XYZ file of C-alpha atoms in Angstrom:
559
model
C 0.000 0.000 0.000
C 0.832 3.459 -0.969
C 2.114 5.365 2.155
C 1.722 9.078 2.027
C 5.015 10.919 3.238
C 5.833 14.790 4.165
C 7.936 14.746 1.863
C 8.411 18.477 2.673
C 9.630 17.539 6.032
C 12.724 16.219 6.759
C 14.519 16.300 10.260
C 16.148 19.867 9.359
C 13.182 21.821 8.014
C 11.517 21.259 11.361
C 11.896 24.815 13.223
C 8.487 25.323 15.032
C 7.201 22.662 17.395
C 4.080 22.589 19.038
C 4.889 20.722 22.414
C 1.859 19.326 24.554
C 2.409 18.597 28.250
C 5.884 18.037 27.676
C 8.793 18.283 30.591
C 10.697 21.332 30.872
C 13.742 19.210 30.362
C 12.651 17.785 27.107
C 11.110 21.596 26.240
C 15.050 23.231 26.826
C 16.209 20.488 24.857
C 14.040 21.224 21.528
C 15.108 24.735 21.999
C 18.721 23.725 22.452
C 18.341 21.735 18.944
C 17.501 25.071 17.485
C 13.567 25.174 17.507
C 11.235 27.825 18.109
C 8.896 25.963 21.106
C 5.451 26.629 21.590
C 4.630 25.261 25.400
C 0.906 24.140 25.962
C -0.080 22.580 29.259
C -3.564 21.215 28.733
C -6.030 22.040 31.500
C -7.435 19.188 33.723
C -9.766 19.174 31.516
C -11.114 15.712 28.898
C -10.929 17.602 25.493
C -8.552 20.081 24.417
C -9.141 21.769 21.217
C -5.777 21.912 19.520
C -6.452 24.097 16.265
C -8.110 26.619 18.122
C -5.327 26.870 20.673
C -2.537 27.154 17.618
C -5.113 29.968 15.294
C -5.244 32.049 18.921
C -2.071 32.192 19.189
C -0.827 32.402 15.631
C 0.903 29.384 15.116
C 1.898 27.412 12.594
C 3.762 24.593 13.767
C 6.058 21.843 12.084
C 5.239 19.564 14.181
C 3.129 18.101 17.116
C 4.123 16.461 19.969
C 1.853 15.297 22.628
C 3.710 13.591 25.710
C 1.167 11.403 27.984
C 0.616 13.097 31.268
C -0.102 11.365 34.472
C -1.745 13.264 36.737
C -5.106 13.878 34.163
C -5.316 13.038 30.991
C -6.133 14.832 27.898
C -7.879 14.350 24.035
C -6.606 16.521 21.786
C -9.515 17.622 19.043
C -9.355 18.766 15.885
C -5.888 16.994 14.707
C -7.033 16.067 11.350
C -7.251 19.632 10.905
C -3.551 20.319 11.271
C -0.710 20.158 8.023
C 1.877 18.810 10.436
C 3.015 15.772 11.889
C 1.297 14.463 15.305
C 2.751 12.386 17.317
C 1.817 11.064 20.786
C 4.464 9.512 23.091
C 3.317 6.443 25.109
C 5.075 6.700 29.063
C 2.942 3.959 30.409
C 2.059 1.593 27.896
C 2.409 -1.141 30.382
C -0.636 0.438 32.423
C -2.580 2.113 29.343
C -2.432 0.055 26.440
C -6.360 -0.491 26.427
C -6.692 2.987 25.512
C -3.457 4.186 24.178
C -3.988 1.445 21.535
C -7.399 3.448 20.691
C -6.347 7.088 20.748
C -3.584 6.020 18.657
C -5.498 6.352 15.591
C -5.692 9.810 16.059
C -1.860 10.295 14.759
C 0.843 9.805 12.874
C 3.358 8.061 15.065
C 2.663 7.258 18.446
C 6.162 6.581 20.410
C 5.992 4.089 23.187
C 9.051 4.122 26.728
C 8.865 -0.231 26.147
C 10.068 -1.750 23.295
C 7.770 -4.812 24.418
C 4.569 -2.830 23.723
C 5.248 -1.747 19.786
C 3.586 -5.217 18.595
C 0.711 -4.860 21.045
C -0.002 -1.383 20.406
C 0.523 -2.321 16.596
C -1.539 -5.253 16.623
C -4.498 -2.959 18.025
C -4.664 -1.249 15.573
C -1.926 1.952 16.157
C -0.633 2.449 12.508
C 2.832 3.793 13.214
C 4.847 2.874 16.574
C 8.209 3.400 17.315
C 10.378 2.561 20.430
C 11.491 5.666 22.555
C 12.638 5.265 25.955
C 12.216 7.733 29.027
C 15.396 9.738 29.531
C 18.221 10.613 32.076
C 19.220 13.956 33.654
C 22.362 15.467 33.766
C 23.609 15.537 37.309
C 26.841 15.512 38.983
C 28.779 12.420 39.620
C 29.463 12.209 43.136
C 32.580 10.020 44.265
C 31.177 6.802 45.939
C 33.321 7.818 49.089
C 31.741 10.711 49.991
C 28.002 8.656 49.821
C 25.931 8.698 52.816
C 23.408 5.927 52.124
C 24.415 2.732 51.239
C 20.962 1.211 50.114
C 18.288 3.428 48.997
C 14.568 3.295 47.862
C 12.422 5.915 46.995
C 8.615 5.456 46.306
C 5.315 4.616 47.876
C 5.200 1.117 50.305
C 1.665 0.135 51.032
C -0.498 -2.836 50.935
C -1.811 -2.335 47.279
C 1.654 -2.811 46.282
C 2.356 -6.425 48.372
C 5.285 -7.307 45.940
C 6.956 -3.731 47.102
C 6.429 -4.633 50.641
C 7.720 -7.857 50.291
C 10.990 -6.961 48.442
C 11.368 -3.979 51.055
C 10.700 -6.243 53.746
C 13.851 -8.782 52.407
C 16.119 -5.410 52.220
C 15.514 -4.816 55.753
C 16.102 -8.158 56.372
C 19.083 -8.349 54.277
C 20.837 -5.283 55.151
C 20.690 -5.101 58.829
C 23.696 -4.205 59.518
C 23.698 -1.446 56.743
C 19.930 -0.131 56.898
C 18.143 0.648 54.221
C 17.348 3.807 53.696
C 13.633 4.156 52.560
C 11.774 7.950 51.336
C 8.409 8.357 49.658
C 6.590 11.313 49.017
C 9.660 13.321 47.927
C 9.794 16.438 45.471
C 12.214 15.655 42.594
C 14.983 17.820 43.169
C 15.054 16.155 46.770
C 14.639 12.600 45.266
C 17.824 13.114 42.883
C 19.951 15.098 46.207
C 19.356 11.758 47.606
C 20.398 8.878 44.920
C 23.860 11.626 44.217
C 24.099 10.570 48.479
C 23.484 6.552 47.966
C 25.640 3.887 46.396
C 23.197 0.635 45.245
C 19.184 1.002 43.996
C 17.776 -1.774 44.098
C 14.422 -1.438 41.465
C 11.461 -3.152 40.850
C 9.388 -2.854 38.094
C 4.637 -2.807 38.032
C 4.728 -5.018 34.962
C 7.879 -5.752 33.937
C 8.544 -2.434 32.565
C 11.674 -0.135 32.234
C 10.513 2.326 34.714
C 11.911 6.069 35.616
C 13.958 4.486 38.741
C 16.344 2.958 36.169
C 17.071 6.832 34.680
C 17.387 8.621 37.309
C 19.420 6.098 39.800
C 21.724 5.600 36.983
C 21.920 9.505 36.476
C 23.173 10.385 39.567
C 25.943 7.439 39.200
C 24.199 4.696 41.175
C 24.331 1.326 40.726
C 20.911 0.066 39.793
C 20.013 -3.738 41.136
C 16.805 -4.413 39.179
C 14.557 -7.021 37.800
C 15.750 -9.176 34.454
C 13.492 -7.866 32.399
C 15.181 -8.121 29.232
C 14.672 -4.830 27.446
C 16.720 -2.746 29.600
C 20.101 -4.378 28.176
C 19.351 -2.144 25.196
C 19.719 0.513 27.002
C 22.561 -0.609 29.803
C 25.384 -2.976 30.049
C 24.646 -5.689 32.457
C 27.556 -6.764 34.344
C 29.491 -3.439 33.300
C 26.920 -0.318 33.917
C 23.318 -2.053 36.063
C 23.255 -5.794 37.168
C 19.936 -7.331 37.264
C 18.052 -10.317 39.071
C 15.545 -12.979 38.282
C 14.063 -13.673 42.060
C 15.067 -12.906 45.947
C 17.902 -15.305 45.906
C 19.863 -13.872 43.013
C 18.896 -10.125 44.833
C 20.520 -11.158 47.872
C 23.585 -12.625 46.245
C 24.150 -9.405 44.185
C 23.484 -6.953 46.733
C 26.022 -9.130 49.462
C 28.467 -9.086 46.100
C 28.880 -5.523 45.695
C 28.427 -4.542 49.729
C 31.950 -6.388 49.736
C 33.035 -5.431 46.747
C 32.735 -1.123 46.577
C 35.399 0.007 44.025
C 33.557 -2.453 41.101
C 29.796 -1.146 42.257
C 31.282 2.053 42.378
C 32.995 2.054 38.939
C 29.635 0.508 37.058
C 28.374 3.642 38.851
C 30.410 5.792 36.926
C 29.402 4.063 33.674
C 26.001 4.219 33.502
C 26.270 7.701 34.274
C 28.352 8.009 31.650
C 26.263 6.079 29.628
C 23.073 8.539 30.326
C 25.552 11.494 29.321
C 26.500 9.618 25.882
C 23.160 7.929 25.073
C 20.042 9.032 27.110
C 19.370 12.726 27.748
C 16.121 14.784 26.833
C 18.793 16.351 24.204
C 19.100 12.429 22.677
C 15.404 12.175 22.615
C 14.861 15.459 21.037
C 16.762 14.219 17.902
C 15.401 11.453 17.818
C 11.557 12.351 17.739
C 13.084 14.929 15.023
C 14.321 11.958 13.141
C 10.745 10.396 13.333
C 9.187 13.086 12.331
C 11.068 13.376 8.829
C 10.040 10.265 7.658
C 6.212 10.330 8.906
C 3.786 9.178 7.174
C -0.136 10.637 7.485
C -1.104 7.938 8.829
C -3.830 9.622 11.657
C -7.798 9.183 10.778
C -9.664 12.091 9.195
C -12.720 13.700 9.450
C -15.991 11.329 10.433
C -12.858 8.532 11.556
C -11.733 10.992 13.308
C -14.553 11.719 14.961
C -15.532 8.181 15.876
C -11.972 7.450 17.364
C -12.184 10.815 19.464
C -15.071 9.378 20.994
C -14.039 5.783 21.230
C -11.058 7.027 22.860
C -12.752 9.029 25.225
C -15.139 5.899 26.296
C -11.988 3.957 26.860
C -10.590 6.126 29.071
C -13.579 6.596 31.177
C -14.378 3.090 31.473
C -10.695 3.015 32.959
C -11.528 5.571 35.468
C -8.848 8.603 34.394
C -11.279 10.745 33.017
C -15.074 12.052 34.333
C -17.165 12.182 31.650
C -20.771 12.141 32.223
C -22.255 8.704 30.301
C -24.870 10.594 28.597
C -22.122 12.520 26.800
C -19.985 9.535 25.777
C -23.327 7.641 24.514
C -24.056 11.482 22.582
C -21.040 11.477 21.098
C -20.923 7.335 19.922
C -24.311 8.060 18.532
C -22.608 11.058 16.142
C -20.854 8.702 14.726
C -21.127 5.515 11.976
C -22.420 2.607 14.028
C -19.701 0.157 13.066
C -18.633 -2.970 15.270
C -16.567 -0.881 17.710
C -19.213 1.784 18.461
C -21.786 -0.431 19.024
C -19.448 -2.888 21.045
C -18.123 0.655 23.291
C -22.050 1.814 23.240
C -22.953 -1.430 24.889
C -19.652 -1.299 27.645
C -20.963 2.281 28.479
C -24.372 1.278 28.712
C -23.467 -1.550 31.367
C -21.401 1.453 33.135
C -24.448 3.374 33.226
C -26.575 0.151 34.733
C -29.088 0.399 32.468
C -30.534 -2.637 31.899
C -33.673 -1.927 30.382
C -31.434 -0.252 27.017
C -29.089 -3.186 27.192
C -31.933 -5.629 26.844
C -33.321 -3.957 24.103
C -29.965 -3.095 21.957
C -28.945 -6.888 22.482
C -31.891 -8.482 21.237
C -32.219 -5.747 18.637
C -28.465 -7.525 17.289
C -29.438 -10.765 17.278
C -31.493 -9.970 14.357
C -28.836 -7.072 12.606
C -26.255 -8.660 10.336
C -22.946 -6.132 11.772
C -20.327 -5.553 8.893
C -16.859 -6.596 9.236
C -15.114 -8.288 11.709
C -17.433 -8.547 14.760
C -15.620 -10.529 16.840
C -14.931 -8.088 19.325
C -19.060 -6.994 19.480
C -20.240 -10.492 19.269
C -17.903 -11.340 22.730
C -18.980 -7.778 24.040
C -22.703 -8.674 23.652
C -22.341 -11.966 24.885
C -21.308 -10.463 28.116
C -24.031 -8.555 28.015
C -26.489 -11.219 27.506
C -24.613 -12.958 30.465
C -25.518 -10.174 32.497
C -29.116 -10.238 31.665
C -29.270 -14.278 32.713
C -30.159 -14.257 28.819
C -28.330 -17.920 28.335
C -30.019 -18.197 24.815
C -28.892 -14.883 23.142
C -25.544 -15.116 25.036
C -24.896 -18.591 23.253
C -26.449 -17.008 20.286
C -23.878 -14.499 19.913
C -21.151 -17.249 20.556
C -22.408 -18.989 17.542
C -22.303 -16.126 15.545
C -18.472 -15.589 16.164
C -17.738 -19.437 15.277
C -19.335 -19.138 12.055
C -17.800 -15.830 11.451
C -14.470 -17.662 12.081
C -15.418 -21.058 10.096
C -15.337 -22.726 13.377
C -17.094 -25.694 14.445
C -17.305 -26.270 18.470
C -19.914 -27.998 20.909
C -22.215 -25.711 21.931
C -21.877 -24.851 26.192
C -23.804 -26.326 28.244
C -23.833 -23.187 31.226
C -22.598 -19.562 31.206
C -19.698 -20.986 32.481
C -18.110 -23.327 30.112
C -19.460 -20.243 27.691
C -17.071 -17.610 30.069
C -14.135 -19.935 29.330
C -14.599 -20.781 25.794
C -14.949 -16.842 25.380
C -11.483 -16.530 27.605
C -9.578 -19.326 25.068
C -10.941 -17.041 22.409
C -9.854 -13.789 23.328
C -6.436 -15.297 24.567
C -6.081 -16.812 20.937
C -6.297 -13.502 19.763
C -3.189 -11.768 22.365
C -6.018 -10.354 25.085
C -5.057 -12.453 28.120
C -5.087 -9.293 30.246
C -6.116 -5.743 30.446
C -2.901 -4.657 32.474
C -3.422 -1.498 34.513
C -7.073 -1.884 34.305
C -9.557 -2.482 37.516
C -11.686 -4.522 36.523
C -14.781 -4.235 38.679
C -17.272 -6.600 37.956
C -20.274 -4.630 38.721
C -19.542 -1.568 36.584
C -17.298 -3.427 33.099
C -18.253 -6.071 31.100
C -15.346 -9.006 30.626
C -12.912 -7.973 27.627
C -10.164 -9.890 28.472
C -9.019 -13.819 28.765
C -8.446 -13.191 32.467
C -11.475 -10.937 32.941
C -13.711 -13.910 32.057
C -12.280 -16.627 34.175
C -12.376 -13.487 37.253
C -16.326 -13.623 36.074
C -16.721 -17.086 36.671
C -14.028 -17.217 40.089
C -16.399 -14.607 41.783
C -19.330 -17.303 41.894
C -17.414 -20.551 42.167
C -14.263 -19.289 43.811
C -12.799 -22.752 43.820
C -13.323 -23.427 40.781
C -10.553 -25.724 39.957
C -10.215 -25.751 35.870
C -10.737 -21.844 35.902
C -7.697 -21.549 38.427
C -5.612 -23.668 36.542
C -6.370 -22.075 33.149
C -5.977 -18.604 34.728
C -2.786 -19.441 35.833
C -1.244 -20.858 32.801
C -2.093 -17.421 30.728
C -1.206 -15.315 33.720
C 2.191 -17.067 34.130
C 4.496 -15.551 31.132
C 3.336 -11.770 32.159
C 5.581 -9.926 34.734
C 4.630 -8.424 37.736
C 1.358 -10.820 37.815
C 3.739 -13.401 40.790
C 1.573 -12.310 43.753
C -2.135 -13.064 42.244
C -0.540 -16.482 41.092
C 0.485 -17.268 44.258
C -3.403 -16.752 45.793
C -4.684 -19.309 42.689
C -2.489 -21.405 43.166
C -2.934 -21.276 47.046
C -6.697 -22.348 46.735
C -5.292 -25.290 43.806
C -3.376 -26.713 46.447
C -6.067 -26.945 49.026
C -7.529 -29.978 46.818
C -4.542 -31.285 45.208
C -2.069 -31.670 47.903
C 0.030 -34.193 46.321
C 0.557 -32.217 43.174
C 4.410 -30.974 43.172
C 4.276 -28.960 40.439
C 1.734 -27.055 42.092
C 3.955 -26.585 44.765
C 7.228 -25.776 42.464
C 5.110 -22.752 40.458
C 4.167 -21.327 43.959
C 7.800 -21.329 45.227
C 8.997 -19.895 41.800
C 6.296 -17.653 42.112
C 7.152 -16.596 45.717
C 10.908 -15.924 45.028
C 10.073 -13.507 42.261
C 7.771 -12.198 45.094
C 10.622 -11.403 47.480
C 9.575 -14.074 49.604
C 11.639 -16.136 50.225
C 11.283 -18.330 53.359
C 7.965 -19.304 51.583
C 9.226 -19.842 48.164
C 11.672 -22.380 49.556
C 9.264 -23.852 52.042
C 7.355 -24.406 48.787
C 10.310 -25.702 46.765
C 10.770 -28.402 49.189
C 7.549 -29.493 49.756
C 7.285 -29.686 45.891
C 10.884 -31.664 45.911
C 9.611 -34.434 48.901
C 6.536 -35.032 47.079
C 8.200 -35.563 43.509
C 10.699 -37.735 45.438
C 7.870 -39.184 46.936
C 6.363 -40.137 43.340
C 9.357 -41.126 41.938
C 9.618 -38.561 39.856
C 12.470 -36.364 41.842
C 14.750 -36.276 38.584
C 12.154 -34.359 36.507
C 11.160 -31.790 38.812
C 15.253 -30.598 39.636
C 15.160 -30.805 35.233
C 11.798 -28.586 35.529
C 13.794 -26.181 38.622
C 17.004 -25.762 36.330
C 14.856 -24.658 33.177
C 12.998 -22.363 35.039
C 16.218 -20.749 37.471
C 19.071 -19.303 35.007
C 20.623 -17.822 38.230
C 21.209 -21.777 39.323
C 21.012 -20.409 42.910
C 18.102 -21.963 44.158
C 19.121 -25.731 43.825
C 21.528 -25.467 46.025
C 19.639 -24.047 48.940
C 17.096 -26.811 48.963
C 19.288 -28.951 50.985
C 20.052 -26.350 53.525
């Protein structure tokens, strides 16, 4: 296909940029490249007219960048309407994808901080995504001698973050004799005095993700101890500039390797924040958005698109909870729009927001006998839900059927809403939605529209459910940052299959990359005694190597 280029914009024509809820950091940076910035910070408000903002103040830009903002978030209107390149960079993918992947149709290039999330984003649809990563600062390096704090940890500890406890809980544990010194709640400038004053961060990431710690520890010449999550060694040197760890056991190993050992922690220190000063400042950025912007192509939706995926957006973010918009002015604006498969699917999720039943009764029976265009998978799930909801068995099978022949798919028909919940949760897992990460689900406001969202549906009425927890386990398993839910499945799995060692190996594993590690290895050798018991003691150390790269875990089992 035919991809339509500015051609009249290439990385040095660009002098005017329009930047949207940018960082002063990354603003002084543009203007350090040689551009004439134009600065808007949105108000806290859901819509922000963009073309009337640039006519008012008579501008003309070269280019757009929007940068997401975390405190409130914003829609920018009207950028069909603008001859210049949009682009929208992605901070927290690994929290927002279910709407990020929505309002990405509204530009050119959307720019995402993890390299993991380009096919996800891409695969929902987003037409043009490219890998950007946060950025460092440029701070003084601060010789290791004259540091204060020998452990340090900035950011919020609570009980809604039990892995955070847990690993904080081992560092106290770990570093008696050197305390940990723990802050929350500071202002940047004081966060950054601090890490120039510490020696060793140890990180930990929500999902997996490379995360701001990682920047800004390795800014001020720290030596960051975080998770093995793979994509950071694009960015850093293990071994030479950050080290990294797959569970608790590897943790304490590194962090009692480089207590005794000061002059190497020290000196990978100095590297990665020489690496930040050669490879990852807000001036490295800058050129590099300028470098995506030369070869953009107009990819954004236009005019009645546009429109629908302004609204669409809009619904997704409310049914998330990050914006207040009144239902009655999402369903006005879906109802402006062409009533495709995705409107009608969003109409029907903001309709079970609203709790009105009576309209969802009569818009799902009022489907089951309107042929939708296209692919309708998503609407035929969505209104299966709904029909769920309404103990409407027949017209939530109905709409089941209707996917399978959509698909050329031939299945036996379910016998209750519940072998429908999980043939719905294979389905949507075939096609890459195991989980809506980031999003509360609350069953009494959302409708399932995810793998894991289903089987939730059907472990709320039959909490012991044991096929659901096993199934909801195996897709949870390969996503980070999901250890501590597995660990309360699994929990309830063991409860009725006591004799089941790999039960009992997946909640150790699970526990060490908890931070928990008295249970993790109580687990481990209950799981090792009862494969021994069973005969079977060779393949579950063959199952333990595969799974521990570290090989430090083997070893303590016997202790």
């Amino acid at each position: 296909m035919h991809k339509t280029v500015y051609t009249s914009v290439m990385a040095a024509d660009i002098r005017t940029l329009c930047l949207i809820d940018g960082q002063l950091e990354l603003e002084k940076a543009f203007i350090r490249a040689g551009l004439d910035v134009f600065a808007i910070h949105t108000p806290q408000n859901p819509f922000f007219d963009l073309p009337t903002a640039l006519e008012r103040a008579g501008k003309s830009p070269d280019l757009i960048l929007q940068v997401e903002r975390m405190a409130s978030r914003t829609i920018l209107t009207g950028l069909d309407q603008v001859d210049a390149p949009v682009m929208f960079w992605c901070i927290d993918p690994h929290l927002n994808a279910h709407w990020h992947s929505v309002y990405a149709r509204l530009f050119d290039v959307v720019c995402s901080t993890q390299k993991a999330w380009i096919d996800k984003l891409s695969q929902c649809g987003a037409p043009d995504v490219r890998w950007l990563p946060w950025y460092g600062h440029q701070e003084p390096f601060v010789d290791w001698k004259e540091r204060e704090h020998s452990l340090t940890f900035v950011g919020r500890v609570t009980d809604q973050r039990p892995t955070r406890k847990w690993m904080v809980e081992f560092l106290r544990d770990k570093t008696a004799g050197s305390p940990l010194t723990l802050r929350e709640g500071l202002a940047f400038s004081e966060m950054m005095a601090l890490y120039r004053a510490s020696r060793i961060i140890p990180n930990e990431s929500i999902f997996g993700e490379v995360n701001f710690r990682l920047f800004e520890g390795a800014s001020c010449g720290c030596l960051v101890l975080g998770q093995d999550i793979g994509e950071q060694v694009e960015l850093f040197e293990p071994g030479r500039e950050i080290d990294t760890y797959s569970h608790v056991i590897e943790l304490g190993e590194k962090l009692s390797k480089y207590q005794a050992n000061p002059r190497l922690a020290g000196a990978m220190g100095r590297a990665a924040h020489a690496r930040i000063k050669a490879e990852h400042l807000p001036d490295h950025r800058a050129v590099r958005i300028l470098e995506f912007a030369a070869d953009a192509g107009r990819n954004r939706v236009t005019g009645r698109e546009a429109d629908k995926w302004t609204a669409l957006a809009a619904c997704a973010l409310a049914e998330a909870g990050l914006v207040d918009i009144a239902h009655a002015d999402l369903l006005s604006r879906l109802a402006s729009v062409s009533q495709d498969a995705d409107v009608v699917s969003m109409a029907l999720r903001v309709q079970a927001m609203a709790g009105v039943d009576s309209v969802l009764e009569q818009n799902v029976m009022a489907l089951l006998t309107s042929p939708v265009p296209g692919d309708a998978s998503k609407l035929n799930q969505t209104a299966s839900m709904v029909a769920l909801r309404l103990k409407n068995f027949d017209a939530a099978k109905a709409f089941w059927y209707r996917h399978l022949e959509a698909k050329g798919i031939e299945l036996a028909p379910p016998e209750s809403p519940k072998e429908l919940l999980t043939l719905w949760a294979k389905d949507l897992a075939r096609r890459g939605c195991v989980a809506r990460q980031g999003f509360s689900f609350d069953m009494a406001r959302h409708l399932p529209g995810s793998a894991a969202e289903c089987l939730l549906t059907i472990l709320e009425d039959e909490p012991n459910d044991l096929p659901t927890l096993r199934l909801l386990d195996s897709m949870l398993r390969p996503l980070p940052g999901l250890e501590q839910s597995r660990v309360g499945f699994l929990s309830i799995l063991t409860l009725f299959k006591r004799d089941d060692w790999r039960l009992a190996l997946e909640i150790g594993l699970a526990n060490l990359a908890s931070y928990r590690l008295d249970s993790g290895l109580e687990e481990l050798r209950l799981g090792l005694s009862l494969a021994t018991q069973q005969g079977q003691e060779a393949a579950f150390m063959r199952v333990l190597k595969n799974r521990d790269s570290s090989g430090l875990i083997i070893p303590l089992l016997n202790h």
